[in-house]
XYZ file of N, CA and C in Angstrom:
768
model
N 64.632 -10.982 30.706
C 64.420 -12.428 30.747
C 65.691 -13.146 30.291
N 66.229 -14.102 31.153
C 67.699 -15.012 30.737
C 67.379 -15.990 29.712
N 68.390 -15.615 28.971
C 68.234 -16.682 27.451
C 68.044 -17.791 27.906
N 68.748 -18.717 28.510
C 68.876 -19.644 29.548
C 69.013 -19.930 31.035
N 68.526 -20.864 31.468
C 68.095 -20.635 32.674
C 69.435 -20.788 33.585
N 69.918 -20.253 34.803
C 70.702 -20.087 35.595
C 72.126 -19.639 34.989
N 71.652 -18.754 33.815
C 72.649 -18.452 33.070
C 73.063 -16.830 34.261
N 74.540 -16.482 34.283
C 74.962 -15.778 35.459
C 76.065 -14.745 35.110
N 76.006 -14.906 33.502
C 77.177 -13.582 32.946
C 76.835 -13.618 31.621
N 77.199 -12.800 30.875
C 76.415 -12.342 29.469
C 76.997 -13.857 28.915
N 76.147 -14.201 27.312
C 76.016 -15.479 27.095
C 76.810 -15.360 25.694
N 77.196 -16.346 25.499
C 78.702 -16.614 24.110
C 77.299 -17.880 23.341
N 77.455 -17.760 22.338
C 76.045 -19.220 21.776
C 76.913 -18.898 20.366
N 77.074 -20.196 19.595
C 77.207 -20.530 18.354
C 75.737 -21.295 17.551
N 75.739 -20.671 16.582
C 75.059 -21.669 15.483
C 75.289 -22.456 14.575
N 75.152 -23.562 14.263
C 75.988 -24.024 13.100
C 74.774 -24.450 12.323
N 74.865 -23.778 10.832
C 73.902 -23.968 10.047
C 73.462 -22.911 9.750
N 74.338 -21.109 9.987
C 74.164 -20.025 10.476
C 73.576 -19.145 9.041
N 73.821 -19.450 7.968
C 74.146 -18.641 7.136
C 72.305 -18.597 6.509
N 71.116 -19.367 6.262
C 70.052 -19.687 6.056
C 68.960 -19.956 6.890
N 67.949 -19.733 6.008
C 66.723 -20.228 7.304
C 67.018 -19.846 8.763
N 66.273 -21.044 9.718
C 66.303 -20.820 10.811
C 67.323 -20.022 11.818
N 68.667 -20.991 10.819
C 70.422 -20.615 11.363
C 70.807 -19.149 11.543
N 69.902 -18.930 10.430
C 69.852 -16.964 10.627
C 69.264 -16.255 10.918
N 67.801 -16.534 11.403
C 66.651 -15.951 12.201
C 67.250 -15.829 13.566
N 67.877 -17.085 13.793
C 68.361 -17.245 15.421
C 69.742 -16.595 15.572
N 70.728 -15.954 14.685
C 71.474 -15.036 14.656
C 71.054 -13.816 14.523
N 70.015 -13.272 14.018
C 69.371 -11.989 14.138
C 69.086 -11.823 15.613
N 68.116 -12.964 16.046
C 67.297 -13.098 17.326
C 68.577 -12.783 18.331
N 69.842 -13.894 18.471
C 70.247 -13.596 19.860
C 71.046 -12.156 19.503
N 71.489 -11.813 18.075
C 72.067 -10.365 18.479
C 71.337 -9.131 18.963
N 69.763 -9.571 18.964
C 69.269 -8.709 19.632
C 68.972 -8.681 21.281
N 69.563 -9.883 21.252
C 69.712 -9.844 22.979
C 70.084 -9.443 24.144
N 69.441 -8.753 24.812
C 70.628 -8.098 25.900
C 71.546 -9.165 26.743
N 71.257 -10.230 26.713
C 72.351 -11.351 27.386
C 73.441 -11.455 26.773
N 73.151 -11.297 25.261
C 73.921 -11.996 24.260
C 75.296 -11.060 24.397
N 76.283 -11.669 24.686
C 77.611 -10.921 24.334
C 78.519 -11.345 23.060
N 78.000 -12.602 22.745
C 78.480 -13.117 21.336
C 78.279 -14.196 20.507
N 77.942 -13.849 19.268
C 77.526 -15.024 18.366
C 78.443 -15.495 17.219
N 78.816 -16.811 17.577
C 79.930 -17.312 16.872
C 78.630 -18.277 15.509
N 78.959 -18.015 14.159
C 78.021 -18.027 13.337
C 78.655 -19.328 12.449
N 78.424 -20.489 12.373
C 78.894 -21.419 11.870
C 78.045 -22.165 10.318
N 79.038 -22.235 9.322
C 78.336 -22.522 8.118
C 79.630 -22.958 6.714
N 79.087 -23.693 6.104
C 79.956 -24.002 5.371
C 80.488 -22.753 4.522
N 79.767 -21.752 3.879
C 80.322 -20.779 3.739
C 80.116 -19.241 4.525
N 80.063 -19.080 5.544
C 79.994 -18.644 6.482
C 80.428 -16.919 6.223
N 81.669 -17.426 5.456
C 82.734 -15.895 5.719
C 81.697 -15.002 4.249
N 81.192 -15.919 3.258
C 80.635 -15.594 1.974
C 79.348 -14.821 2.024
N 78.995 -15.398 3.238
C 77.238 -15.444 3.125
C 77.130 -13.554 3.074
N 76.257 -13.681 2.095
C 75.668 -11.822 2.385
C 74.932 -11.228 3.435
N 73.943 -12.301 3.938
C 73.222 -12.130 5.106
C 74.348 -12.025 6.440
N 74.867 -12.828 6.497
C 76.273 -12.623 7.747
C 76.907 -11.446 7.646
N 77.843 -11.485 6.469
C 77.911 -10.132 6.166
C 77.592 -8.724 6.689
N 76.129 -8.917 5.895
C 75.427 -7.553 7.197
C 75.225 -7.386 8.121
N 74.797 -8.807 8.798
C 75.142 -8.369 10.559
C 76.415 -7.841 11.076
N 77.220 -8.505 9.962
C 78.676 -8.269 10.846
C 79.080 -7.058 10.755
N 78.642 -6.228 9.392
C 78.357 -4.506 9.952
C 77.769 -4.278 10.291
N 76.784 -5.071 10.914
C 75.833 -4.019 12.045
C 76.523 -4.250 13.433
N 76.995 -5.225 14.103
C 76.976 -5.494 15.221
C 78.807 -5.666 15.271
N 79.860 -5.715 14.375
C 80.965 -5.925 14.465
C 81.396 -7.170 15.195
N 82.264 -7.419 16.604
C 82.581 -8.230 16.832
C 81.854 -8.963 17.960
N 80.652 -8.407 17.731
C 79.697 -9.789 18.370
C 79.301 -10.911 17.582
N 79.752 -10.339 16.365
C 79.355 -11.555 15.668
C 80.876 -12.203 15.205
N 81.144 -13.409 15.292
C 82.517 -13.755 14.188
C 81.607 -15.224 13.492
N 82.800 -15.129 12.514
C 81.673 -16.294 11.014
C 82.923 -17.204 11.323
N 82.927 -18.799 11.055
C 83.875 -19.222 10.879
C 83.272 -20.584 9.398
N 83.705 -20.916 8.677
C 83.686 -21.345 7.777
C 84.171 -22.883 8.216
N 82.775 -23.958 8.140
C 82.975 -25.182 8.450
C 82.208 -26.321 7.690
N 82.476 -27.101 7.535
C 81.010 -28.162 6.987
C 81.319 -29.095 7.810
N 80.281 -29.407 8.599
C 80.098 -30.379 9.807
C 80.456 -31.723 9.567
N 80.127 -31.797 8.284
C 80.328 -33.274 8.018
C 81.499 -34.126 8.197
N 82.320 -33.025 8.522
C 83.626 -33.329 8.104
C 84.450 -33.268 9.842
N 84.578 -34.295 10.320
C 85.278 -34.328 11.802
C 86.552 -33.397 12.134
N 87.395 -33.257 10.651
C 88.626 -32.574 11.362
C 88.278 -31.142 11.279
N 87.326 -31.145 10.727
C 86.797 -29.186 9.922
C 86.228 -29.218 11.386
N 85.410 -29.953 12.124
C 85.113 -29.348 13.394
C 86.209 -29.778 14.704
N 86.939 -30.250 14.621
C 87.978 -30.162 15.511
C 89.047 -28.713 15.077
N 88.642 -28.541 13.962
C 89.512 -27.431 13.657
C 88.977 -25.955 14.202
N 87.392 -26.104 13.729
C 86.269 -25.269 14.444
C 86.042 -24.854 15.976
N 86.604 -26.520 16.705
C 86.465 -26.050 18.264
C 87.584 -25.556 18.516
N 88.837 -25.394 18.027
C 90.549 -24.657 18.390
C 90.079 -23.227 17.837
N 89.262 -22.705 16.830
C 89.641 -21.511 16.500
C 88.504 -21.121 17.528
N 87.251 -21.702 18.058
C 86.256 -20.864 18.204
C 86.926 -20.635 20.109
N 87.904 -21.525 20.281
C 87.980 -21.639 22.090
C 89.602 -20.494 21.999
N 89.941 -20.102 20.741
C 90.929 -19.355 20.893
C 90.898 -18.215 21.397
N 89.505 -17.840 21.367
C 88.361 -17.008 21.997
C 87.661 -17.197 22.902
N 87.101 -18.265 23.308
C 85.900 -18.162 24.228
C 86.356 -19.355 25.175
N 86.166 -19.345 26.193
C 86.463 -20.386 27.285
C 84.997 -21.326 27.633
N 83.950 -20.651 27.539
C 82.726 -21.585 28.041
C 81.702 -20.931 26.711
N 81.042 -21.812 26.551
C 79.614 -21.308 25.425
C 78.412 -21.738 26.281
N 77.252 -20.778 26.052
C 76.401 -20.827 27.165
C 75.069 -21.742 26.279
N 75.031 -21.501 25.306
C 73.946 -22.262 24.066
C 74.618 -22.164 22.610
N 74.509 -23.449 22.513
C 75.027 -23.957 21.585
C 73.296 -24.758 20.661
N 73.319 -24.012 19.465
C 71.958 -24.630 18.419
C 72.620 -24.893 17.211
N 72.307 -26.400 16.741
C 72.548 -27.398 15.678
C 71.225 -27.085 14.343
N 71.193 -26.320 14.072
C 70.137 -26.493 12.436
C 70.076 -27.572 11.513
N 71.088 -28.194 11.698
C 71.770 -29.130 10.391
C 70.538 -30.168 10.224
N 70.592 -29.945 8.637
C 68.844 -31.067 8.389
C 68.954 -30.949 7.473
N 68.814 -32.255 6.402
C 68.375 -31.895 4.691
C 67.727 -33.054 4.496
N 66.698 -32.377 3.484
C 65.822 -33.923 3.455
C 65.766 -34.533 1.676
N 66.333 -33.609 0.831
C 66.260 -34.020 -0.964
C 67.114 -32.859 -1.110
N 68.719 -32.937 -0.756
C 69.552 -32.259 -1.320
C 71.055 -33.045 -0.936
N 72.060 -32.785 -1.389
C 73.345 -33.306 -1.152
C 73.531 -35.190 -1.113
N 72.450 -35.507 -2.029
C 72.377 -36.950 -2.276
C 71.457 -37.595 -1.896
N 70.896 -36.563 -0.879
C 69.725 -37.344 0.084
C 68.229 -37.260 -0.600
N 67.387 -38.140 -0.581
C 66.087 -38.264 -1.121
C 65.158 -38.203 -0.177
N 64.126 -38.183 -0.335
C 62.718 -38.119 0.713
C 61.922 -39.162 -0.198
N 62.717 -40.434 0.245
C 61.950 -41.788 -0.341
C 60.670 -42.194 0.226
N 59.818 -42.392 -0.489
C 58.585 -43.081 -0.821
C 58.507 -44.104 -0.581
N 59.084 -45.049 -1.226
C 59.193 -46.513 -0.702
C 60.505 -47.121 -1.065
N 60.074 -48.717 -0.425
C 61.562 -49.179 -0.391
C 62.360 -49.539 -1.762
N 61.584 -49.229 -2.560
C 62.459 -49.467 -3.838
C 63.097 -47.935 -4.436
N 62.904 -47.039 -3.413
C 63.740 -45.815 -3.645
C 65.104 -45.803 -2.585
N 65.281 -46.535 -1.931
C 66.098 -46.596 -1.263
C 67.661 -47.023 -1.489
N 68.656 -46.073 -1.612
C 70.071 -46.710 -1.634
C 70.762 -46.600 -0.715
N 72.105 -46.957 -0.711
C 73.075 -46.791 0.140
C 73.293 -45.323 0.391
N 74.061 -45.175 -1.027
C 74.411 -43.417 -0.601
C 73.087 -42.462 -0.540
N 71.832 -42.338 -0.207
C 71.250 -41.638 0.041
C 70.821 -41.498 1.342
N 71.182 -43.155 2.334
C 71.274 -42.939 3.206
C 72.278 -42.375 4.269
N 73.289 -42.469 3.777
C 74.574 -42.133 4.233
C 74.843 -40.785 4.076
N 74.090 -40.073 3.226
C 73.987 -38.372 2.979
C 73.528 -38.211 4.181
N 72.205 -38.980 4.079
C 71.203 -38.430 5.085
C 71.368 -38.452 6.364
N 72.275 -39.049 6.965
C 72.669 -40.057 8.068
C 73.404 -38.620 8.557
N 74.237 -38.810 7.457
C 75.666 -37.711 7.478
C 75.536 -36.519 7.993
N 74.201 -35.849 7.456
C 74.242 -34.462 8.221
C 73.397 -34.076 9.291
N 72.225 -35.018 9.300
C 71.303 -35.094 10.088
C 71.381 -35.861 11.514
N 72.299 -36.909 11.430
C 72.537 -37.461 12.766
C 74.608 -37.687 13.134
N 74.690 -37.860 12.339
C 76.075 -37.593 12.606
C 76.932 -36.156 12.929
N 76.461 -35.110 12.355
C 77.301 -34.194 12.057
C 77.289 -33.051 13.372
N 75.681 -33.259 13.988
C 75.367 -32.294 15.240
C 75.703 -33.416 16.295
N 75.890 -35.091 16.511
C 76.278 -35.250 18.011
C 78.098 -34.976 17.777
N 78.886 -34.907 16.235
C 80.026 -34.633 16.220
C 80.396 -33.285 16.848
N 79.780 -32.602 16.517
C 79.486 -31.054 16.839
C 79.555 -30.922 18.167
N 78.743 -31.611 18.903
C 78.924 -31.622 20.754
C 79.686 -32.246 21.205
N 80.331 -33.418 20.490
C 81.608 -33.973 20.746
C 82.906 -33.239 20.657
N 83.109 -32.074 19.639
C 84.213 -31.436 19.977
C 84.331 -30.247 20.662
N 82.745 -29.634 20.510
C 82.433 -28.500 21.629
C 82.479 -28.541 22.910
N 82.815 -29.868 23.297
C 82.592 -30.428 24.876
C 83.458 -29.744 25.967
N 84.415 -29.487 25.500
C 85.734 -28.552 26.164
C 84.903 -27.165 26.702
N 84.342 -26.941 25.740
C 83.895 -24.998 26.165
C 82.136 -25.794 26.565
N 81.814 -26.846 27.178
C 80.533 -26.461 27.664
C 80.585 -27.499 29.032
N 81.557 -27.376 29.838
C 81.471 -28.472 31.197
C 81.496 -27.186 32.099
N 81.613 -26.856 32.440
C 82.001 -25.359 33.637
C 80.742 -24.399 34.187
N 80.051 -24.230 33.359
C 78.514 -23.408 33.974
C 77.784 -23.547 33.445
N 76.372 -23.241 33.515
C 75.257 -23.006 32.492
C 75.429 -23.297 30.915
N 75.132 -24.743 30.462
C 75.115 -24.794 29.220
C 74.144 -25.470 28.332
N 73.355 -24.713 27.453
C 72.195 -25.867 26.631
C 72.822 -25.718 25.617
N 72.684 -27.389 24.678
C 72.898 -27.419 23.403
C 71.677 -28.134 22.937
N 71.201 -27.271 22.176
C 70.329 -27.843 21.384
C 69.598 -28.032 19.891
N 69.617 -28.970 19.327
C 69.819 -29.516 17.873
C 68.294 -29.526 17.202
N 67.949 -29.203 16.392
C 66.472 -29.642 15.447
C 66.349 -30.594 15.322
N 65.512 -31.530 15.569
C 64.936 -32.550 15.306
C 63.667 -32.348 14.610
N 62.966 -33.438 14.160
C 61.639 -33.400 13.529
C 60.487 -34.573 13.894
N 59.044 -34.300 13.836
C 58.600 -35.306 14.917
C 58.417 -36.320 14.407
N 58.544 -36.470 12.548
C 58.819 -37.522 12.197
C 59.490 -38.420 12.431
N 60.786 -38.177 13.253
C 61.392 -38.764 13.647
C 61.028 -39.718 15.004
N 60.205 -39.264 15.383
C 59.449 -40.309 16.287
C 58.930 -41.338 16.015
N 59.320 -42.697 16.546
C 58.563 -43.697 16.557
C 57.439 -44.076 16.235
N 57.101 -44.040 17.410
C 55.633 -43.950 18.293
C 54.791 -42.822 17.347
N 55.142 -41.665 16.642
C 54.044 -41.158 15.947
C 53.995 -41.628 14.393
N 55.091 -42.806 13.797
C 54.808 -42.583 12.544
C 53.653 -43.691 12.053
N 52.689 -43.000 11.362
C 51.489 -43.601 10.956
C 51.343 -43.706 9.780
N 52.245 -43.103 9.074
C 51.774 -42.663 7.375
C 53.002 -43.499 6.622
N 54.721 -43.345 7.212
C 55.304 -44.860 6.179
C 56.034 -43.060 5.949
N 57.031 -43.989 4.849
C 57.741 -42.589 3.617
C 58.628 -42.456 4.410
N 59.459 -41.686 3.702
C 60.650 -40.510 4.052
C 61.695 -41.321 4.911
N 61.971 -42.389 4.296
C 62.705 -43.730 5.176
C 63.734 -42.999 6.079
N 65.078 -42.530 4.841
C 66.421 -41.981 5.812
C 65.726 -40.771 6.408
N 64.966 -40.012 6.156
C 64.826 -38.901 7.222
C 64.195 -39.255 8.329
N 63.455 -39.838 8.460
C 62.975 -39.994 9.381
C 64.211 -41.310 10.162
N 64.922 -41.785 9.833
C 65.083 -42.875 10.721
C 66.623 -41.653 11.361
N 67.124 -41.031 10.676
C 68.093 -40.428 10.685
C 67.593 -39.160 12.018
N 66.599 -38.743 11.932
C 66.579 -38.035 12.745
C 65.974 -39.099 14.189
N 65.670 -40.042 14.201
C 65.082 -40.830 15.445
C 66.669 -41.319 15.591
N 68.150 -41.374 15.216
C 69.138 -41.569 15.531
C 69.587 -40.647 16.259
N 69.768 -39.790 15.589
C 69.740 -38.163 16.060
C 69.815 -38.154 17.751
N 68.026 -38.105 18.038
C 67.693 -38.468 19.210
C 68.023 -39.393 19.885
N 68.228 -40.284 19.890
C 68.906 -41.293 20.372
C 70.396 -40.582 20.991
N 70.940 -40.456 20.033
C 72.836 -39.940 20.263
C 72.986 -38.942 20.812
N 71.738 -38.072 20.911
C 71.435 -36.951 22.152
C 71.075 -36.897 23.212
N 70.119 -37.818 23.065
C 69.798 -38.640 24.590
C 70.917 -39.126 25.607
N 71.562 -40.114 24.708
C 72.770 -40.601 25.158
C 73.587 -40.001 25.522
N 74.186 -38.667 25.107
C 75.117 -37.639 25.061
C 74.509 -36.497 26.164
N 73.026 -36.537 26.703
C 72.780 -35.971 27.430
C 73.257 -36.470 29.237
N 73.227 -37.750 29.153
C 73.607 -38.255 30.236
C 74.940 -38.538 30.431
N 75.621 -38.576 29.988
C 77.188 -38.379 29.852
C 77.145 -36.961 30.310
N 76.899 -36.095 29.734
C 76.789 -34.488 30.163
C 76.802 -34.011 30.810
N 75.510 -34.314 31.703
C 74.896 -34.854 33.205
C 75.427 -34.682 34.162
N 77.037 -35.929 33.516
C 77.580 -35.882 35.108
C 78.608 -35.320 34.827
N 79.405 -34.586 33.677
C 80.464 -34.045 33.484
C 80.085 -32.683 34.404
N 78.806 -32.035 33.508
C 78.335 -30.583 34.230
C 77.299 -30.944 34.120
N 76.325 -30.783 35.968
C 75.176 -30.682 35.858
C 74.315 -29.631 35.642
N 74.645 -28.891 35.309
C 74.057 -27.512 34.910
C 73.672 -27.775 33.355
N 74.078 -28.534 32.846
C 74.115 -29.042 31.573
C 72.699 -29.025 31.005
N 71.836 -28.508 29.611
C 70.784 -29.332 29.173
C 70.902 -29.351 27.809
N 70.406 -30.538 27.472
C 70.689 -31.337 26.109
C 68.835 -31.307 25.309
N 68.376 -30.671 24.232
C 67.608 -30.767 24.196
C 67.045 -31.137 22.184
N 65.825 -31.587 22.418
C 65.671 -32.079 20.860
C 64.340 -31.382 20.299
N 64.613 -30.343 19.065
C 63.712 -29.278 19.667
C 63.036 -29.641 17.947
N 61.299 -29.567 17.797
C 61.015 -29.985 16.384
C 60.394 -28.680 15.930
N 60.835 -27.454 15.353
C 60.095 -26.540 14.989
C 59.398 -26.121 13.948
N 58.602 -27.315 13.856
C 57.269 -26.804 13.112
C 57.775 -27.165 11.195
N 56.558 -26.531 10.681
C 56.823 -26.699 9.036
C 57.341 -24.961 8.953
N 58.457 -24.986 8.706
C 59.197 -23.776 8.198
C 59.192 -23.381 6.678
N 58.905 -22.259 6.378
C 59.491 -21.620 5.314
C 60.715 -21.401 5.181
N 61.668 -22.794 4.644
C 62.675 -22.609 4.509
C 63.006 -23.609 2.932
N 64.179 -23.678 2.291
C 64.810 -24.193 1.553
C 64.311 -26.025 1.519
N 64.181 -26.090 2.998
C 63.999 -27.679 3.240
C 62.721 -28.265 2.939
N 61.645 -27.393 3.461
C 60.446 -27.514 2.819
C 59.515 -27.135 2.131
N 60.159 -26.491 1.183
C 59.438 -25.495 -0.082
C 59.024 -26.676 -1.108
N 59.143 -27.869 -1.241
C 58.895 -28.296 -2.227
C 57.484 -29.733 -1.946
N 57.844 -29.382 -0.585
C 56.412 -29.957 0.220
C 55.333 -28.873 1.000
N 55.287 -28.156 0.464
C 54.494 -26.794 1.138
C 53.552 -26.794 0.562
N 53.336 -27.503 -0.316
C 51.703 -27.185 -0.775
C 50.469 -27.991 -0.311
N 50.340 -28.407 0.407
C 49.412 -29.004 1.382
C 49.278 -28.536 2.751
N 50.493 -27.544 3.109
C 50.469 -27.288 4.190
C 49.060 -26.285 4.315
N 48.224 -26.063 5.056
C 47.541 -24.840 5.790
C 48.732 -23.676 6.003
N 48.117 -22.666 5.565
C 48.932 -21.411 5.925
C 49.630 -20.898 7.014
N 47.803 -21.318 8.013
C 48.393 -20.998 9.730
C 49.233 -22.281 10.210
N 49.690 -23.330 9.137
C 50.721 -24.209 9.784
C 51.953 -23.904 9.312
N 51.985 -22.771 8.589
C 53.667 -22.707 7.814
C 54.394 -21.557 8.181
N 55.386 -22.050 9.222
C 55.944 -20.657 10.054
C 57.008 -20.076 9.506
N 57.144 -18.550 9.448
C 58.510 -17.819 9.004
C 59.528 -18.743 9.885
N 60.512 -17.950 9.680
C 61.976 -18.187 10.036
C 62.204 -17.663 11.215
N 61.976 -16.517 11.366
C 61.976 -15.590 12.725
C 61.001 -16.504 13.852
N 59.623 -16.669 13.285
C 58.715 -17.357 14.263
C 59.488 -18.613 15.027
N 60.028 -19.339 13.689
C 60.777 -20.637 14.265
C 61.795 -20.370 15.563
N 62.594 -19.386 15.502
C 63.189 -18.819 16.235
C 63.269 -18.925 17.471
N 62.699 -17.556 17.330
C 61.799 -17.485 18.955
C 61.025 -18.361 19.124
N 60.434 -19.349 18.537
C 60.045 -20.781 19.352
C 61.045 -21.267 20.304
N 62.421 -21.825 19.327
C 63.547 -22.766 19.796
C 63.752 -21.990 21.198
N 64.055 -20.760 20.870
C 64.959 -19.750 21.867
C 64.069 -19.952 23.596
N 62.577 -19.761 23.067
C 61.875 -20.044 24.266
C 62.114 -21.143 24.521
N 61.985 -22.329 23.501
C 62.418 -23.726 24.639
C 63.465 -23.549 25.202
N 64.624 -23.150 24.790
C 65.967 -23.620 25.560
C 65.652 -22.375 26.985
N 64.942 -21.496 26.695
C 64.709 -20.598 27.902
C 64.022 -21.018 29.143
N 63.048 -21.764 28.651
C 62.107 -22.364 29.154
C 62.544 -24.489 30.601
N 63.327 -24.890 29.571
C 64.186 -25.958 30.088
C 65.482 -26.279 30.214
N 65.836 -26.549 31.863
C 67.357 -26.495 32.178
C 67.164 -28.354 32.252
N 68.657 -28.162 33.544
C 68.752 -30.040 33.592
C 67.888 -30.105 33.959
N 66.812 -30.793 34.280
C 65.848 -31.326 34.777
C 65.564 -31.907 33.866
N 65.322 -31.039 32.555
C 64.468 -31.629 31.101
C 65.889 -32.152 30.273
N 66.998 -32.400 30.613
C 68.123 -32.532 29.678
C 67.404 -33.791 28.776
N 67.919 -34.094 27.907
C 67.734 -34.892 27.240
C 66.286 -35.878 26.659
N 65.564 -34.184 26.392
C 63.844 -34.543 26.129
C 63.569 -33.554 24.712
N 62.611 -34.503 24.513
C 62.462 -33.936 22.977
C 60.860 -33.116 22.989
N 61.142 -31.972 22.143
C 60.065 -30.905 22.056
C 59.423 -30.402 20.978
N 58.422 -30.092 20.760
C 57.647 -29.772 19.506
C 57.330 -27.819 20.320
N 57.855 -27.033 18.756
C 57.401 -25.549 18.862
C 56.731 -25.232 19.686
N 55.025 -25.905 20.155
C 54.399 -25.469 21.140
C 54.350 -25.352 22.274
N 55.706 -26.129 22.851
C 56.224 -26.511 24.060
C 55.084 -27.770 24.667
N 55.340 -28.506 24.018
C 54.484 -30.049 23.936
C 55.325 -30.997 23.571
N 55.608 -32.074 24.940
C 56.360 -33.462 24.777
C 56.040 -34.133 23.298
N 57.286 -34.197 23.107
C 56.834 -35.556 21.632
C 57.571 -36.738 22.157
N 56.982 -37.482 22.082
C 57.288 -39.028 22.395
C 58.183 -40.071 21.003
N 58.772 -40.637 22.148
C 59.988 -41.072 21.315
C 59.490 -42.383 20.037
């Protein structure tokens, strides 16, 4: 089965966000791929991580780590020269980047929790840092078969929020979407083979939501691996046609 659809020679995919959670379920996942010819593993400490590490003795140079923090525009212009010093086209490209009460950012309650710099954390890694990310990757994804696709959350939807809270995350990720949307149609016509997608996988057992997990139902709180192979099936699942549409784990439209 092709990782991606009308994909036509073994597949090159980076992660950025590689070293944790999801970022590393989905580096386990595509090195077990028979498409997969290489996973470029992106993370602020990347070269450190122990988990990378061991893949990288298991699998050697299918995997390379490069050491980046997104946030930072010239660290990923620096990121797309070392990673194209190598690779000429990337076939899937997946954005993890999300924090919702870490690196300044809060999961405000109401508006009297609200500051400047907590939005600007939040802004920072969650909607800025992954359309920067496709902005300098753009070089290695115009030429054949290419999905990039970023986490979103369905909070971030409009149209579904009913309950209030979580101001910058949620507005940060409905930006998100937006600048992907946008960036999908630009894409479009550079390469139409192109798909741009906004993928929401579920309540994870991860770092991000361990400290809101206790309300969850059990059968709603998915490993890391599960999350995975969710994403992996969407991007498997939708080429251009669906570019620039947003998806929930079950493979169910979420509305903007």
């Amino acid at each position: 089965m092709k990782l991606i659809p009308a994909l036509a020679a073994p597949a090159n995919t980076l992660i950025c966000g590689a070293s944790q959670g999801i970022g590393l379920a989905l580096c386990q996942s595509l090195l077990a791929h028979p498409d997969v010819e290489r996973v470029y593993a992106v993370a602020r400490h990347a070269s450190s991580s122990a988990e990378l590490e061991a893949l990288a003795q298991e699998h050697g140079q299918r995997l390379l780590r490069f050491d980046c923090d997104a946030r930072d525009e010239q660290a990923l212009a620096q990121l797309a020269r070392e990673v194209g010093a190598s690779c000429q086209h990337l076939h899937l490209v997946i954005s993890t980047l999300g924090i919702l009460q870490q690196d300044g950012a809060r999961a405000e309650k109401s508006l009297t929790q609200l500051d400047l710099s907590g939005l600007q954390a939040t802004f920072a890694t969650n909607a800025f840092a992954p359309v920067l990310l496709l902005k300098h990757l753009l070089p290695m994804l115009r030429k054949q078969a290419a999905t990039f696709v970023a986490l979103s959350a369905r909070v971030g939807s409009i149209d579904d929020n009913q309950l209030g809270g979580w101001y910058s995350y949620r507005a940060s990720k409905a930006a998100l979407n937006q600048l992907l949307r946008t960036a999908s149609i630009e894409l479009r016509r550079i390469n139409p083979a192109s798909t741009v997608l906004l993928v929401h996988p579920g309540t994870t057992d991860t770092q991000l939501s361990r400290p809101f997990q206790a309300n969850v139902p059990a059968e709603q709180l998915f490993t890391t691996e599960f999350a995975a192979q969710r994403i992996l099936g969407l991007a498997r699942q939708h080429g251009p046609e669906q570019s620039g549409s947003f998806w929930a784990w079950d493979g169910k439209p979420i509305s903007w």
